[in-house]
Amino acid sequence: MSGILARYELLLPLNKRTPRLDLGEGGTPLLPLSKTGETLGIELFGKFEGMNPTGSFKDRGMVLAVSKALEEGARSVICASTGNTSASAAAYSARAGVPCYVLLPAGKVALGKLAQAVIHGAKVIAIKGDFDRALELAREIASEKKMAIVNSVNRYRLWGQRSGAWEVCDELGGFPDAVVLPVGNAGNITAWWAGFVQYARLKKGTKVPSMFGVQAAGAAPLALDSPCSYPETVATAIRIGKPVNGKRARWAVRMSGGRFIAVSDEEILKAQKLLASREGVFAEPASCAGIAGLFKLAAEGSLHPGLRVVAVLTGSGLKDPNVVLERIGHPVEVEANREALMEVMEA
């Protein structure tokens, strides 16, 4: 087993005192999405982060954040979460043998993600408020109690998440033309941009990708350039109204020549079904916002033919299966005989 601390030791802020936590994170597949790319007129790849240990990209940053917390003497960690951060923080805290405290917005977290945090032994507390309020409280408590906060306000979280960009460059043998990511708290798009810039300096390259950040229309403070006090979307992982990394994300997008895009829940769910049924990749709704964003760019005539594009698919569809089950209903039931079975199969 070899995670990102071993694989990218020279690019990460590690020293002899840094514990080397490892759950085998990173090394996720870069999948050609040929059918979807052909429809869009581009060369499209999906970086499927759902193959990380807890099923999302959060593991890349969490392994470094918790390792550095241990190095600095922290005896517990805390986070606010829409789901994926809690699962990752709980897993790496369990690995490290330290307590983990999780603040969640009540009734707003997918059950699959909640189950992960609970089974890993985290103390999970649901608050009567949204994610933004949960994060405010987590930051206050972390400061008062000298706990390590492992949200994306933690610089090590974002540094670890740069590794996704490095892997893409290593696998492609250079930079893609563009990268599209879902945006919630805006840490990941910031991290990927920093990763590409760091890689360019290392390899003495100059052309880094254009960064496109996609938000759900019901939670799109960056895409719509307007405050969002009551974020709402089926894509729970990006249901965030006040992204703490918004300023840096705007800088990354502007400097790269990209833009932010807002897509509807309907467009997100359509992209999820397309990706699963045509490419064999089951990603959670937030992950599919990026694919929906590409279709929107294509419809506008803003997607130049032949571009090499990477869509970052941030989490597994198994994180939030209820979204799918609510749409498709239950399987058809038939009598246990060939005639009844063939009647349904041939319908």
Coordinates of C-alpha atoms in Angstrom, one line a residue:
M1 CA 0.0 0.0 0.0
S2 CA 1.4 3.4 -1.0
G3 CA -0.6 6.6 -0.5
I4 CA 0.3 10.2 -1.5
L5 CA 2.7 10.9 1.4
A6 CA 5.0 8.3 -0.1
R7 CA 4.3 8.9 -3.7
Y8 CA 4.7 12.7 -3.6
E9 CA 7.0 13.0 -0.6
L10 CA 9.2 15.6 -2.3
L11 CA 6.3 17.8 -3.3
L12 CA 4.6 17.8 0.1
P13 CA 5.5 19.7 3.4
L14 CA 6.8 16.6 5.2
N15 CA 9.7 16.2 7.6
K16 CA 11.2 13.5 9.8
R17 CA 8.6 14.2 12.5
T18 CA 5.6 13.9 10.3
P19 CA 3.7 10.6 10.8
R20 CA 3.2 8.8 7.5
L21 CA -0.5 7.9 7.7
D22 CA -1.6 5.8 4.7
L23 CA -4.9 4.3 3.6
G24 CA -3.8 3.9 0.0
E25 CA -5.3 7.2 -1.1
G26 CA -4.6 8.6 -4.5
G27 CA -3.7 6.7 -7.7
T28 CA -7.3 7.0 -8.9
P29 CA -8.1 6.0 -12.5
L30 CA -8.1 8.6 -15.3
L31 CA -10.8 7.1 -17.5
P32 CA -11.3 8.0 -21.1
L33 CA -15.0 9.1 -21.4
S34 CA -15.0 8.5 -25.1
K35 CA -18.8 8.4 -25.8
T36 CA -19.4 11.6 -23.9
G37 CA -16.4 13.3 -25.4
E38 CA -17.5 12.4 -28.9
T39 CA -20.9 14.0 -28.2
L40 CA -19.2 17.1 -27.0
G41 CA -16.5 17.1 -29.7
I42 CA -13.6 16.9 -27.3
E43 CA -11.1 14.4 -25.9
L44 CA -12.6 13.9 -22.4
F45 CA -11.2 12.1 -19.4
G46 CA -12.8 11.5 -16.0
K47 CA -10.5 11.5 -12.9
F48 CA -12.6 9.2 -10.7
E49 CA -12.0 10.2 -7.2
G50 CA -14.7 7.8 -6.0
M51 CA -11.9 5.1 -5.9
N52 CA -10.2 6.7 -2.9
P53 CA -10.5 4.8 0.4
T54 CA -13.6 6.6 1.7
G55 CA -15.0 7.2 -1.7
S56 CA -14.1 10.8 -2.4
F57 CA -11.3 13.3 -3.2
K58 CA -11.2 14.4 0.4
D59 CA -8.8 11.6 1.4
R60 CA -6.0 13.3 -0.5
G61 CA -6.0 16.3 1.7
M62 CA -7.2 14.6 4.9
V63 CA -4.2 12.2 5.1
L64 CA -1.9 15.2 5.1
A65 CA -4.0 17.4 7.4
V66 CA -4.3 14.6 10.1
S67 CA -0.6 13.7 9.8
K68 CA 0.4 17.3 10.3
A69 CA -2.0 17.7 13.2
L70 CA -0.3 14.7 14.9
E71 CA 3.1 16.2 14.2
E72 CA 2.0 19.5 15.8
G73 CA 0.7 17.8 18.9
A74 CA -3.1 17.8 18.3
R75 CA -5.0 15.2 20.4
S76 CA -8.3 15.5 18.5
V77 CA -9.7 16.8 15.3
I78 CA -12.9 18.6 14.4
C79 CA -14.7 19.4 11.1
A80 CA -18.0 20.6 9.7
S81 CA -19.3 18.7 6.8
T82 CA -21.9 18.1 4.1
G83 CA -20.8 14.5 4.3
N84 CA -17.6 13.6 2.5
T85 CA -15.3 15.5 4.8
S86 CA -16.8 13.8 7.8
A87 CA -16.3 10.3 6.3
S88 CA -12.7 11.1 5.5
A89 CA -11.8 12.8 8.8
A90 CA -13.4 10.0 10.8
A91 CA -11.4 7.3 8.8
Y92 CA -8.0 9.0 9.1
S93 CA -8.6 9.9 12.8
A94 CA -9.4 6.2 13.4
R95 CA -6.2 5.3 11.6
A96 CA -4.3 7.8 13.7
G97 CA -6.0 6.8 17.0
V98 CA -7.3 10.2 17.9
P99 CA -10.9 11.4 18.6
C100 CA -12.9 13.0 15.8
Y101 CA -15.8 15.4 16.2
V102 CA -18.1 16.1 13.3
L103 CA -20.7 18.9 13.0
L104 CA -23.4 18.3 10.3
P105 CA -26.4 20.3 9.1
A106 CA -29.4 18.3 10.5
G107 CA -31.2 16.4 7.8
K108 CA -29.0 17.6 5.0
V109 CA -26.4 14.8 4.7
A110 CA -26.6 11.7 2.5
L111 CA -27.1 8.6 4.7
G112 CA -24.1 6.8 3.1
K113 CA -21.8 9.5 4.2
L114 CA -23.3 9.7 7.7
A115 CA -22.9 6.0 8.1
Q116 CA -19.2 6.2 7.3
A117 CA -18.5 8.8 9.9
V118 CA -20.4 6.9 12.5
I119 CA -18.9 3.5 11.8
H120 CA -15.4 5.0 12.0
G121 CA -16.2 6.1 15.6
A122 CA -16.5 9.9 15.1
K123 CA -18.7 11.9 17.5
V124 CA -21.3 13.1 15.1
I125 CA -23.5 16.1 16.1
A126 CA -26.3 17.5 13.9
I127 CA -27.0 21.2 14.3
K128 CA -30.2 23.0 13.5
G129 CA -28.5 25.2 10.8
D130 CA -26.7 25.0 7.5
F131 CA -23.1 24.0 6.7
D132 CA -21.9 27.5 6.8
R133 CA -23.0 27.9 10.5
A134 CA -21.6 24.4 11.3
L135 CA -18.2 25.6 10.0
E136 CA -18.3 28.8 12.0
L137 CA -18.9 26.8 15.1
A138 CA -16.2 24.2 14.3
R139 CA -13.7 27.0 13.8
E140 CA -14.7 28.6 17.2
I141 CA -14.4 25.4 19.1
A142 CA -11.1 24.4 17.4
S143 CA -9.6 27.7 18.5
E144 CA -10.9 27.5 22.0
K145 CA -10.1 23.8 22.7
K146 CA -6.8 23.6 20.7
M147 CA -8.2 21.0 18.4
A148 CA -7.1 20.6 14.8
I149 CA -9.7 21.7 12.3
V150 CA -9.5 19.7 9.1
N151 CA -11.8 21.5 6.8
S152 CA -10.4 23.2 3.7
V153 CA -9.5 26.2 5.9
N154 CA -6.6 23.9 6.9
R155 CA -3.8 24.7 4.4
Y156 CA -2.5 21.1 4.5
R157 CA -5.9 19.8 3.3
L158 CA -5.5 21.9 0.1
W159 CA -1.8 21.0 -0.3
G160 CA -2.6 17.3 -0.2
Q161 CA -5.4 17.8 -2.8
R162 CA -2.9 19.2 -5.2
S163 CA -1.8 15.6 -5.8
G164 CA -4.8 15.0 -8.1
A165 CA -3.4 17.6 -10.5
W166 CA 0.0 16.0 -10.3
E167 CA -1.4 12.6 -11.1
V168 CA -3.2 13.9 -14.2
C169 CA 0.0 15.5 -15.5
D170 CA 2.0 12.3 -14.9
E171 CA -0.6 10.2 -16.6
L172 CA -1.1 12.4 -19.6
G173 CA 2.5 13.3 -20.0
G174 CA 1.7 17.0 -19.7
F175 CA -1.2 19.4 -19.0
P176 CA -4.7 19.0 -20.3
D177 CA -6.2 22.1 -22.0
A178 CA -9.0 22.4 -19.4
V179 CA -10.2 21.0 -16.1
V180 CA -13.8 21.1 -14.9
L181 CA -14.7 20.6 -11.2
P182 CA -17.8 20.8 -9.0
V183 CA -17.5 23.7 -6.5
G184 CA -18.9 23.8 -3.0
N185 CA -16.5 25.3 -0.4
A186 CA -14.1 26.1 -3.4
G187 CA -11.1 24.4 -1.9
N188 CA -10.6 21.7 -4.5
I189 CA -10.5 24.0 -7.5
T190 CA -8.0 26.2 -5.6
A191 CA -5.9 23.2 -4.8
W192 CA -5.8 21.8 -8.3
W193 CA -4.8 25.2 -9.7
A194 CA -2.0 25.4 -7.2
G195 CA -0.9 21.9 -8.1
F196 CA -0.7 22.7 -11.8
V197 CA 1.3 25.9 -11.1
Q198 CA 3.7 23.9 -8.8
Y199 CA 4.0 21.2 -11.5
A200 CA 4.7 23.8 -14.2
R201 CA 7.5 25.3 -12.1
L202 CA 9.0 21.8 -11.4
K203 CA 8.9 20.8 -15.1
K204 CA 9.6 24.3 -16.4
G205 CA 6.4 24.4 -18.3
T206 CA 4.3 27.4 -19.0
K207 CA 0.8 26.4 -20.2
V208 CA -1.4 25.4 -17.4
P209 CA -5.1 24.3 -17.9
S210 CA -8.1 26.6 -17.8
M211 CA -10.1 25.9 -14.7
F212 CA -13.9 25.7 -14.9
G213 CA -15.8 25.6 -11.6
V214 CA -19.4 24.3 -11.7
Q215 CA -22.0 25.0 -9.0
A216 CA -25.6 23.9 -8.6
A217 CA -27.9 26.8 -9.4
G218 CA -29.5 26.7 -6.0
A219 CA -26.1 27.1 -4.3
A220 CA -24.1 29.2 -6.7
P221 CA -22.6 32.3 -5.0
L222 CA -19.5 32.2 -7.3
A223 CA -21.2 31.4 -10.6
L224 CA -24.0 33.9 -10.1
D225 CA -21.7 36.4 -8.2
S226 CA -24.4 36.8 -5.6
P227 CA -24.7 35.8 -1.9
C228 CA -26.6 32.6 -1.2
S229 CA -28.1 32.6 2.3
Y230 CA -30.3 29.5 1.8
P231 CA -28.4 27.0 -0.4
E232 CA -30.5 24.1 -1.8
T233 CA -29.6 21.4 -4.3
V234 CA -29.9 17.7 -4.8
A235 CA -26.1 17.7 -4.9
T236 CA -25.6 17.7 -1.2
A237 CA -21.8 17.8 -1.4
I238 CA -21.9 21.3 -2.9
R239 CA -24.8 22.7 -0.9
I240 CA -22.8 25.6 0.4
G241 CA -23.7 29.2 0.3
K242 CA -20.5 30.9 1.7
P243 CA -17.4 29.1 0.3
V244 CA -14.5 29.9 2.6
N245 CA -12.1 29.6 -0.3
G246 CA -14.1 31.7 -2.7
K247 CA -11.6 34.5 -3.0
R248 CA -8.8 32.2 -3.9
A249 CA -11.0 30.2 -6.3
R250 CA -11.9 33.4 -8.1
W251 CA -8.3 34.1 -8.5
A252 CA -7.5 30.6 -9.8
V253 CA -10.3 30.8 -12.4
R254 CA -9.4 34.2 -13.5
M255 CA -5.7 33.6 -13.8
S256 CA -6.3 30.3 -15.8
G257 CA -8.7 31.9 -18.2
G258 CA -11.6 29.8 -17.0
R259 CA -15.0 30.7 -15.5
F260 CA -17.7 29.6 -13.1
I261 CA -20.9 28.0 -14.4
A262 CA -24.3 27.3 -12.7
V263 CA -26.3 24.2 -13.7
S264 CA -29.7 23.1 -12.6
D265 CA -30.5 20.0 -10.5
E266 CA -32.2 18.5 -13.5
E267 CA -29.0 19.0 -15.6
I268 CA -26.9 17.4 -12.8
L269 CA -29.2 14.3 -12.6
K270 CA -29.3 14.0 -16.3
A271 CA -25.5 14.0 -16.4
Q272 CA -25.3 11.4 -13.6
K273 CA -27.5 9.0 -15.6
L274 CA -25.6 9.6 -18.8
L275 CA -22.3 9.0 -17.1
A276 CA -23.5 5.8 -15.5
S277 CA -25.4 4.4 -18.5
R278 CA -23.0 5.3 -21.3
E279 CA -19.6 5.2 -19.6
G280 CA -20.1 2.7 -16.7
V281 CA -19.1 5.3 -14.1
F282 CA -21.4 5.8 -11.1
A283 CA -20.6 9.1 -9.5
E284 CA -22.5 11.1 -6.9
P285 CA -24.6 14.0 -8.1
A286 CA -22.1 16.7 -7.1
S287 CA -19.4 15.0 -9.2
C288 CA -21.7 15.1 -12.2
A289 CA -22.1 18.9 -12.0
G290 CA -18.9 19.2 -14.0
I291 CA -20.2 17.0 -16.8
A292 CA -23.4 19.1 -16.8
G293 CA -21.2 22.2 -17.0
L294 CA -19.5 20.9 -20.1
F295 CA -22.8 20.3 -21.9
K296 CA -23.8 23.9 -21.0
L297 CA -20.5 25.2 -22.4
A298 CA -21.0 23.2 -25.6
A299 CA -24.6 24.5 -26.0
E300 CA -23.2 28.1 -25.7
G301 CA -20.5 27.4 -28.4
S302 CA -17.8 28.0 -25.7
L303 CA -16.3 24.5 -25.9
H304 CA -13.7 24.4 -28.7
P305 CA -13.5 21.2 -30.7
G306 CA -10.6 18.9 -30.0
L307 CA -9.8 20.2 -26.5
R308 CA -8.3 17.7 -24.1
V309 CA -10.4 18.1 -21.0
V310 CA -10.4 16.4 -17.6
A311 CA -13.6 16.2 -15.5
V312 CA -12.9 15.7 -11.8
L313 CA -15.5 13.2 -10.6
T314 CA -15.2 13.9 -6.9
G315 CA -17.1 11.1 -5.3
S316 CA -18.7 7.7 -5.7
G317 CA -22.4 7.3 -6.5
L318 CA -22.6 4.8 -3.6
K319 CA -22.3 7.8 -1.3
D320 CA -25.8 9.0 -2.1
P321 CA -27.8 6.1 -3.6
N322 CA -31.1 7.5 -2.4
V323 CA -31.1 10.2 -5.1
V324 CA -31.1 7.4 -7.7
L325 CA -33.6 5.2 -6.0
E326 CA -36.1 8.0 -5.6
R327 CA -36.0 8.6 -9.3
I328 CA -36.2 5.0 -10.6
G329 CA -38.5 3.3 -8.1
H330 CA -38.3 -0.3 -7.2
P331 CA -37.4 -3.2 -9.5
V332 CA -40.2 -4.9 -11.4
E333 CA -41.4 -8.0 -9.7
V334 CA -42.6 -11.1 -11.6
E335 CA -43.5 -14.7 -10.9
A336 CA -40.6 -17.1 -10.8
N337 CA -41.1 -18.6 -14.3
R338 CA -39.6 -18.2 -17.7
E339 CA -42.8 -16.9 -19.4
A340 CA -43.3 -14.0 -16.9
L341 CA -39.6 -13.2 -17.1
M342 CA -39.5 -13.1 -20.9
E343 CA -42.6 -10.9 -21.0
V344 CA -40.9 -8.2 -19.0
M345 CA -37.5 -8.6 -20.8
E346 CA -39.1 -8.2 -24.2
A347 CA -41.4 -5.4 -23.3

